[in-house]
């Protein structure tokens, strides 16, 4: 007999809008991507793109009447990232779901909301700090986060556990030299932000609205920088500046809750998302690796 219960079984609920607005202060990188139209459809669990570097020797000074100069080709590099699949399960007994709990209208909905919060935390942390790895017999494939998408030539190794003013300025100069300094967001931990606040040649300019909460905006010789505290960097020993115009969130499976088959006196839903980060220009970001 087909009933409405059959219709609901194994159906999925799209949670994309809910996850976009959930706790942006705890998940600033992911929230920025979701709220600013940075999500594009991934066609596969392996994302490939070409990065082209202009050859500055292509234009030459020639003599009057001379033949056209020989062609100088630009260089291209194939870049790759893997999607990563994140999932969690919310499970409630039928007895608990049927019971009246003060302040809770729907116990399953509350459990799904909690798992969705944890899903977004995990996504944000991995999209910032993750390291790409192929799948094994026991684990799924893993993705490179933003820290590991930076071009090797744009990485500065610090001399100490805290950033120094010359290292910070060198990071911004890299962005300037790469012509990607027109829009810069610096993600850092609260500890490193306090260190940067004391730099004499980084002057405070204004408060800036970022995802509904207030951030500091500073003026430097190499451009204006918006500073965003990123909790995932608390133990990562890194500071990163990025031009967000080059960022994309490649989404293979949007955030969703899927009904699981009933196997006893309980109901369960799986919350999941699959995707990865793409930095279209690996020189549109620079980082400092702290000791």
mmCIF file of C-alpha atoms in Angstrom:
data_model
loop_
_atom_site.group_PDB
_atom_site.id
_atom_site.type_symbol
_atom_site.label_atom_id
_atom_site.label_comp_id
_atom_site.label_asym_id
_atom_site.label_seq_id
_atom_site.Cartn_x
_atom_site.Cartn_y
_atom_site.Cartn_z
ATOM 1 C CA UNK A 1 0.000 0.000 0.000
ATOM 2 C CA UNK A 2 1.428 3.378 -1.037
ATOM 3 C CA UNK A 3 0.941 6.129 1.513
ATOM 4 C CA UNK A 4 2.406 9.594 2.110
ATOM 5 C CA UNK A 5 4.948 7.926 4.370
ATOM 6 C CA UNK A 6 6.301 6.115 1.310
ATOM 7 C CA UNK A 7 6.495 9.437 -0.507
ATOM 8 C CA UNK A 8 8.640 10.989 2.225
ATOM 9 C CA UNK A 9 10.918 7.998 2.678
ATOM 10 C CA UNK A 10 14.457 8.462 1.327
ATOM 11 C CA UNK A 11 13.716 11.981 0.121
ATOM 12 C CA UNK A 12 16.195 14.809 0.611
ATOM 13 C CA UNK A 13 15.719 18.285 2.019
ATOM 14 C CA UNK A 14 17.851 21.068 0.494
ATOM 15 C CA UNK A 15 19.655 22.926 3.287
ATOM 16 C CA UNK A 16 21.753 25.293 1.143
ATOM 17 C CA UNK A 17 20.085 28.492 2.361
ATOM 18 C CA UNK A 18 20.159 27.417 5.992
ATOM 19 C CA UNK A 19 23.847 26.592 5.937
ATOM 20 C CA UNK A 20 24.702 29.897 4.229
ATOM 21 C CA UNK A 21 23.454 32.055 7.102
ATOM 22 C CA UNK A 22 24.459 29.789 9.980
ATOM 23 C CA UNK A 23 26.955 31.306 12.441
ATOM 24 C CA UNK A 24 29.116 33.381 10.032
ATOM 25 C CA UNK A 25 31.538 34.498 12.768
ATOM 26 C CA UNK A 26 32.575 30.893 13.398
ATOM 27 C CA UNK A 27 32.724 30.063 9.683
ATOM 28 C CA UNK A 28 33.770 33.267 7.864
ATOM 29 C CA UNK A 29 35.448 31.720 4.806
ATOM 30 C CA UNK A 30 32.587 29.369 3.970
ATOM 31 C CA UNK A 31 29.930 31.959 4.822
ATOM 32 C CA UNK A 32 31.586 34.479 2.513
ATOM 33 C CA UNK A 33 31.562 32.023 -0.380
ATOM 34 C CA UNK A 34 27.946 30.980 0.184
ATOM 35 C CA UNK A 35 26.597 34.503 0.652
ATOM 36 C CA UNK A 36 28.432 36.159 -2.235
ATOM 37 C CA UNK A 37 27.532 33.991 -5.199
ATOM 38 C CA UNK A 38 30.827 32.086 -5.178
ATOM 39 C CA UNK A 39 29.215 28.640 -5.523
ATOM 40 C CA UNK A 40 29.478 26.891 -8.884
ATOM 41 C CA UNK A 41 28.492 23.384 -9.924
ATOM 42 C CA UNK A 42 31.219 20.742 -9.915
ATOM 43 C CA UNK A 43 30.966 18.263 -12.765
ATOM 44 C CA UNK A 44 33.074 15.560 -11.104
ATOM 45 C CA UNK A 45 34.808 14.681 -7.842
ATOM 46 C CA UNK A 46 38.092 15.790 -9.441
ATOM 47 C CA UNK A 47 38.317 19.492 -10.341
ATOM 48 C CA UNK A 48 40.836 20.572 -12.980
ATOM 49 C CA UNK A 49 41.596 24.058 -14.251
ATOM 50 C CA UNK A 50 44.316 25.775 -16.243
ATOM 51 C CA UNK A 51 46.289 28.673 -14.832
ATOM 52 C CA UNK A 52 47.840 30.931 -17.444
ATOM 53 C CA UNK A 53 50.862 33.140 -16.747
ATOM 54 C CA UNK A 54 51.524 36.021 -19.132
ATOM 55 C CA UNK A 55 55.051 36.173 -20.526
ATOM 56 C CA UNK A 56 56.231 39.725 -19.924
ATOM 57 C CA UNK A 57 58.849 39.311 -22.676
ATOM 58 C CA UNK A 58 56.128 39.067 -25.331
ATOM 59 C CA UNK A 59 56.300 42.791 -26.135
ATOM 60 C CA UNK A 60 59.605 44.129 -27.486
ATOM 61 C CA UNK A 61 61.024 47.341 -28.870
ATOM 62 C CA UNK A 62 61.762 46.979 -32.573
ATOM 63 C CA UNK A 63 63.350 49.156 -35.249
ATOM 64 C CA UNK A 64 61.369 51.080 -37.797
ATOM 65 C CA UNK A 65 60.487 48.831 -40.710
ATOM 66 C CA UNK A 66 61.555 45.677 -38.892
ATOM 67 C CA UNK A 67 59.751 42.383 -39.226
ATOM 68 C CA UNK A 68 57.289 41.302 -36.572
ATOM 69 C CA UNK A 69 59.040 39.787 -33.546
ATOM 70 C CA UNK A 70 58.922 36.066 -32.974
ATOM 71 C CA UNK A 71 55.946 34.793 -31.044
ATOM 72 C CA UNK A 72 56.488 34.399 -27.309
ATOM 73 C CA UNK A 73 54.085 31.940 -25.703
ATOM 74 C CA UNK A 74 52.505 32.294 -22.313
ATOM 75 C CA UNK A 75 52.931 29.433 -19.860
ATOM 76 C CA UNK A 76 50.042 27.292 -18.643
ATOM 77 C CA UNK A 77 49.787 24.900 -15.732
ATOM 78 C CA UNK A 78 47.116 22.310 -14.978
ATOM 79 C CA UNK A 79 45.884 22.587 -11.384
ATOM 80 C CA UNK A 80 43.795 19.952 -9.622
ATOM 81 C CA UNK A 81 41.754 19.600 -6.462
ATOM 82 C CA UNK A 82 39.570 16.805 -5.112
ATOM 83 C CA UNK A 83 36.104 17.185 -3.666
ATOM 84 C CA UNK A 84 35.601 15.945 -0.113
ATOM 85 C CA UNK A 85 32.380 14.363 1.151
ATOM 86 C CA UNK A 86 31.238 15.288 4.670
ATOM 87 C CA UNK A 87 28.344 13.559 6.421
ATOM 88 C CA UNK A 88 26.735 13.059 9.808
ATOM 89 C CA UNK A 89 23.648 11.248 11.082
ATOM 90 C CA UNK A 90 20.823 12.507 13.275
ATOM 91 C CA UNK A 91 18.861 9.680 14.902
ATOM 92 C CA UNK A 92 15.873 9.841 17.249
ATOM 93 C CA UNK A 93 13.778 7.071 18.763
ATOM 94 C CA UNK A 94 10.100 7.102 17.904
ATOM 95 C CA UNK A 95 9.341 7.303 21.622
ATOM 96 C CA UNK A 96 11.415 10.480 21.992
ATOM 97 C CA UNK A 97 9.973 11.978 18.828
ATOM 98 C CA UNK A 98 6.414 11.300 20.014
ATOM 99 C CA UNK A 99 7.046 12.722 23.489
ATOM 100 C CA UNK A 100 6.377 16.317 24.458
ATOM 101 C CA UNK A 101 9.584 18.140 25.367
ATOM 102 C CA UNK A 102 9.377 21.647 26.801
ATOM 103 C CA UNK A 103 10.769 24.174 24.321
ATOM 104 C CA UNK A 104 11.207 21.643 21.503
ATOM 105 C CA UNK A 105 8.485 21.397 18.861
ATOM 106 C CA UNK A 106 10.260 18.809 16.715
ATOM 107 C CA UNK A 107 13.095 16.774 18.204
ATOM 108 C CA UNK A 108 14.316 15.449 14.857
ATOM 109 C CA UNK A 109 14.410 18.972 13.405
ATOM 110 C CA UNK A 110 16.518 20.073 16.386
ATOM 111 C CA UNK A 111 18.923 17.156 15.912
ATOM 112 C CA UNK A 112 19.256 17.931 12.191
ATOM 113 C CA UNK A 113 19.950 21.585 13.031
ATOM 114 C CA UNK A 114 22.731 20.546 15.431
ATOM 115 C CA UNK A 115 24.308 18.259 12.827
ATOM 116 C CA UNK A 116 24.029 21.027 10.231
ATOM 117 C CA UNK A 117 25.960 23.347 12.538
ATOM 118 C CA UNK A 118 28.698 20.750 12.966
ATOM 119 C CA UNK A 119 28.734 20.112 9.225
ATOM 120 C CA UNK A 120 29.369 23.786 8.499
ATOM 121 C CA UNK A 121 32.122 23.965 11.136
ATOM 122 C CA UNK A 122 33.865 20.981 9.554
ATOM 123 C CA UNK A 123 33.455 22.310 6.024
ATOM 124 C CA UNK A 124 34.901 25.700 6.930
ATOM 125 C CA UNK A 125 37.883 24.206 8.757
ATOM 126 C CA UNK A 126 38.779 21.840 5.914
ATOM 127 C CA UNK A 127 38.217 24.438 3.185
ATOM 128 C CA UNK A 128 40.822 26.563 4.976
ATOM 129 C CA UNK A 129 43.352 23.985 6.230
ATOM 130 C CA UNK A 130 42.707 20.699 4.383
ATOM 131 C CA UNK A 131 45.392 18.702 2.578
ATOM 132 C CA UNK A 132 44.579 16.844 -0.651
ATOM 133 C CA UNK A 133 44.840 13.060 -0.586
ATOM 134 C CA UNK A 134 43.545 10.251 -2.779
ATOM 135 C CA UNK A 135 40.978 7.843 -1.390
ATOM 136 C CA UNK A 136 42.104 4.670 0.340
ATOM 137 C CA UNK A 137 40.355 1.438 1.302
ATOM 138 C CA UNK A 138 39.267 2.989 4.586
ATOM 139 C CA UNK A 139 38.966 6.735 3.890
ATOM 140 C CA UNK A 140 37.432 8.937 1.231
ATOM 141 C CA UNK A 141 39.451 11.396 -0.796
ATOM 142 C CA UNK A 142 40.438 14.682 0.841
ATOM 143 C CA UNK A 143 40.607 18.206 -0.502
ATOM 144 C CA UNK A 144 43.179 20.979 -0.484
ATOM 145 C CA UNK A 145 42.065 23.944 1.571
ATOM 146 C CA UNK A 146 42.975 27.544 0.827
ATOM 147 C CA UNK A 147 46.286 27.323 2.703
ATOM 148 C CA UNK A 148 47.428 24.573 0.335
ATOM 149 C CA UNK A 149 46.245 26.242 -2.887
ATOM 150 C CA UNK A 150 48.732 29.110 -2.587
ATOM 151 C CA UNK A 151 51.539 29.188 -5.141
ATOM 152 C CA UNK A 152 54.826 28.047 -3.584
ATOM 153 C CA UNK A 153 56.484 31.316 -4.592
ATOM 154 C CA UNK A 154 53.926 33.223 -2.496
ATOM 155 C CA UNK A 155 54.830 31.510 0.791
ATOM 156 C CA UNK A 156 56.915 33.218 3.474
ATOM 157 C CA UNK A 157 58.469 31.271 6.351
ATOM 158 C CA UNK A 158 58.417 33.290 9.556
ATOM 159 C CA UNK A 159 61.306 33.493 12.004
ATOM 160 C CA UNK A 160 59.142 33.123 15.097
ATOM 161 C CA UNK A 161 55.752 32.012 16.405
ATOM 162 C CA UNK A 162 54.308 35.496 15.873
ATOM 163 C CA UNK A 163 54.345 37.467 12.643
ATOM 164 C CA UNK A 164 56.848 40.318 12.294
ATOM 165 C CA UNK A 165 56.120 43.593 10.529
ATOM 166 C CA UNK A 166 58.634 42.956 7.730
ATOM 167 C CA UNK A 167 57.115 39.514 7.073
ATOM 168 C CA UNK A 168 53.618 40.928 6.967
ATOM 169 C CA UNK A 169 54.642 43.685 4.549
ATOM 170 C CA UNK A 170 56.473 41.131 2.398
ATOM 171 C CA UNK A 171 53.250 39.100 2.137
ATOM 172 C CA UNK A 172 51.307 42.137 0.944
ATOM 173 C CA UNK A 173 54.085 43.064 -1.491
ATOM 174 C CA UNK A 174 53.731 39.618 -3.042
ATOM 175 C CA UNK A 175 50.080 40.413 -3.734
ATOM 176 C CA UNK A 176 51.103 43.801 -5.158
ATOM 177 C CA UNK A 177 53.747 42.252 -7.423
ATOM 178 C CA UNK A 178 51.201 39.660 -8.596
ATOM 179 C CA UNK A 179 48.706 42.448 -9.455
ATOM 180 C CA UNK A 180 46.085 40.813 -7.226
ATOM 181 C CA UNK A 181 46.085 43.409 -4.421
ATOM 182 C CA UNK A 182 42.966 45.312 -5.530
ATOM 183 C CA UNK A 183 40.752 43.303 -3.155
ATOM 184 C CA UNK A 184 42.446 41.721 -0.142
ATOM 185 C CA UNK A 185 41.032 39.805 2.823
ATOM 186 C CA UNK A 186 43.439 38.672 5.511
ATOM 187 C CA UNK A 187 42.329 35.624 7.506
ATOM 188 C CA UNK A 188 44.205 35.224 10.770
ATOM 189 C CA UNK A 189 43.813 34.049 14.351
ATOM 190 C CA UNK A 190 42.888 36.432 17.142
ATOM 191 C CA UNK A 191 46.418 36.159 18.574
ATOM 192 C CA UNK A 192 48.078 37.225 15.326
ATOM 193 C CA UNK A 193 45.554 40.032 14.859
ATOM 194 C CA UNK A 194 46.654 41.493 18.192
ATOM 195 C CA UNK A 195 50.264 41.373 16.984
ATOM 196 C CA UNK A 196 49.371 43.102 13.702
ATOM 197 C CA UNK A 197 47.492 45.830 15.592
ATOM 198 C CA UNK A 198 50.829 46.984 17.033
ATOM 199 C CA UNK A 199 52.555 47.487 13.683
ATOM 200 C CA UNK A 200 53.390 51.167 13.385
ATOM 201 C CA UNK A 201 53.157 51.322 9.576
ATOM 202 C CA UNK A 202 49.788 49.608 9.220
ATOM 203 C CA UNK A 203 47.255 52.349 9.875
ATOM 204 C CA UNK A 204 43.654 51.806 10.909
ATOM 205 C CA UNK A 205 41.250 53.214 8.332
ATOM 206 C CA UNK A 206 37.709 52.112 9.152
ATOM 207 C CA UNK A 207 35.346 49.460 10.384
ATOM 208 C CA UNK A 208 34.058 47.235 7.628
ATOM 209 C CA UNK A 209 30.879 45.153 7.456
ATOM 210 C CA UNK A 210 31.702 41.534 6.670
ATOM 211 C CA UNK A 211 28.814 39.030 6.610
ATOM 212 C CA UNK A 212 26.859 41.173 9.042
ATOM 213 C CA UNK A 213 29.577 41.552 11.654
ATOM 214 C CA UNK A 214 32.121 44.332 12.004
ATOM 215 C CA UNK A 215 35.778 43.838 11.007
ATOM 216 C CA UNK A 216 38.780 46.126 10.917
ATOM 217 C CA UNK A 217 39.963 47.603 7.651
ATOM 218 C CA UNK A 218 43.528 48.879 7.393
ATOM 219 C CA UNK A 219 45.446 50.945 4.874
ATOM 220 C CA UNK A 220 48.937 49.794 3.884
ATOM 221 C CA UNK A 221 51.446 50.821 1.243
ATOM 222 C CA UNK A 222 50.367 47.835 -0.856
ATOM 223 C CA UNK A 223 46.601 48.313 -0.646
ATOM 224 C CA UNK A 224 43.676 48.187 1.736
ATOM 225 C CA UNK A 225 43.165 44.999 3.741
ATOM 226 C CA UNK A 226 40.060 43.717 5.534
ATOM 227 C CA UNK A 227 40.977 41.553 8.526
ATOM 228 C CA UNK A 228 38.725 38.634 9.440
ATOM 229 C CA UNK A 229 39.288 36.435 12.487
ATOM 230 C CA UNK A 230 39.304 32.810 11.343
ATOM 231 C CA UNK A 231 38.888 30.235 14.170
ATOM 232 C CA UNK A 232 40.269 27.425 12.003
ATOM 233 C CA UNK A 233 43.663 29.185 11.988
ATOM 234 C CA UNK A 234 44.027 29.134 15.785
ATOM 235 C CA UNK A 235 46.310 26.081 15.606
ATOM 236 C CA UNK A 236 47.314 26.231 11.943
ATOM 237 C CA UNK A 237 50.355 28.490 12.464
ATOM 238 C CA UNK A 238 49.551 30.472 9.335
ATOM 239 C CA UNK A 239 48.284 33.855 8.200
ATOM 240 C CA UNK A 240 46.830 34.168 4.715
ATOM 241 C CA UNK A 241 45.736 37.041 2.506
ATOM 242 C CA UNK A 242 43.587 36.337 -0.551
ATOM 243 C CA UNK A 243 41.817 38.201 -3.303
ATOM 244 C CA UNK A 244 38.307 36.651 -3.075
ATOM 245 C CA UNK A 245 37.539 37.551 -6.691
ATOM 246 C CA UNK A 246 39.518 34.423 -7.641
ATOM 247 C CA UNK A 247 37.766 32.041 -5.240
ATOM 248 C CA UNK A 248 35.072 29.519 -6.170
ATOM 249 C CA UNK A 249 33.286 26.926 -4.067
ATOM 250 C CA UNK A 250 32.851 23.937 -6.386
ATOM 251 C CA UNK A 251 29.813 22.028 -5.142
ATOM 252 C CA UNK A 252 29.145 18.457 -6.245
ATOM 253 C CA UNK A 253 26.417 17.692 -3.676
ATOM 254 C CA UNK A 254 24.683 20.645 -1.966
ATOM 255 C CA UNK A 255 24.025 20.637 1.767
ATOM 256 C CA UNK A 256 21.033 18.385 2.346
ATOM 257 C CA UNK A 257 19.313 16.119 4.845
ATOM 258 C CA UNK A 258 18.282 12.708 3.523
ATOM 259 C CA UNK A 259 15.805 10.360 5.172
ATOM 260 C CA UNK A 260 17.381 6.999 5.987
ATOM 261 C CA UNK A 261 15.486 3.732 5.783
ATOM 262 C CA UNK A 262 13.625 2.695 8.936
ATOM 263 C CA UNK A 263 15.170 -0.427 10.442
ATOM 264 C CA UNK A 264 13.554 -0.346 13.861
ATOM 265 C CA UNK A 265 11.816 1.891 16.375
ATOM 266 C CA UNK A 266 13.662 5.049 15.358
ATOM 267 C CA UNK A 267 13.981 7.593 12.566
ATOM 268 C CA UNK A 268 17.230 8.899 11.096
ATOM 269 C CA UNK A 269 18.470 11.511 8.651
ATOM 270 C CA UNK A 270 21.891 11.915 7.101
ATOM 271 C CA UNK A 271 23.239 15.454 6.680
ATOM 272 C CA UNK A 272 25.874 15.752 3.926
ATOM 273 C CA UNK A 273 27.756 18.030 1.536
ATOM 274 C CA UNK A 274 30.440 17.424 -1.080
ATOM 275 C CA UNK A 275 32.691 19.909 -2.796
ATOM 276 C CA UNK A 276 36.009 21.718 -2.776
ATOM 277 C CA UNK A 277 37.638 25.111 -3.119
ATOM 278 C CA UNK A 278 39.111 26.491 -6.335
ATOM 279 C CA UNK A 279 41.608 29.354 -6.429
ATOM 280 C CA UNK A 280 41.618 30.321 -10.100
ATOM 281 C CA UNK A 281 44.944 32.152 -9.766
ATOM 282 C CA UNK A 282 47.343 30.547 -7.292
ATOM 283 C CA UNK A 283 49.146 33.903 -6.991
ATOM 284 C CA UNK A 284 45.962 35.622 -5.849
ATOM 285 C CA UNK A 285 46.849 34.539 -2.312
ATOM 286 C CA UNK A 286 49.942 34.664 -0.123
ATOM 287 C CA UNK A 287 50.664 33.206 3.275
ATOM 288 C CA UNK A 288 53.072 33.330 6.177
ATOM 289 C CA UNK A 289 53.962 30.041 7.852
ATOM 290 C CA UNK A 290 54.714 30.643 11.535
ATOM 291 C CA UNK A 291 57.032 28.571 13.688
#
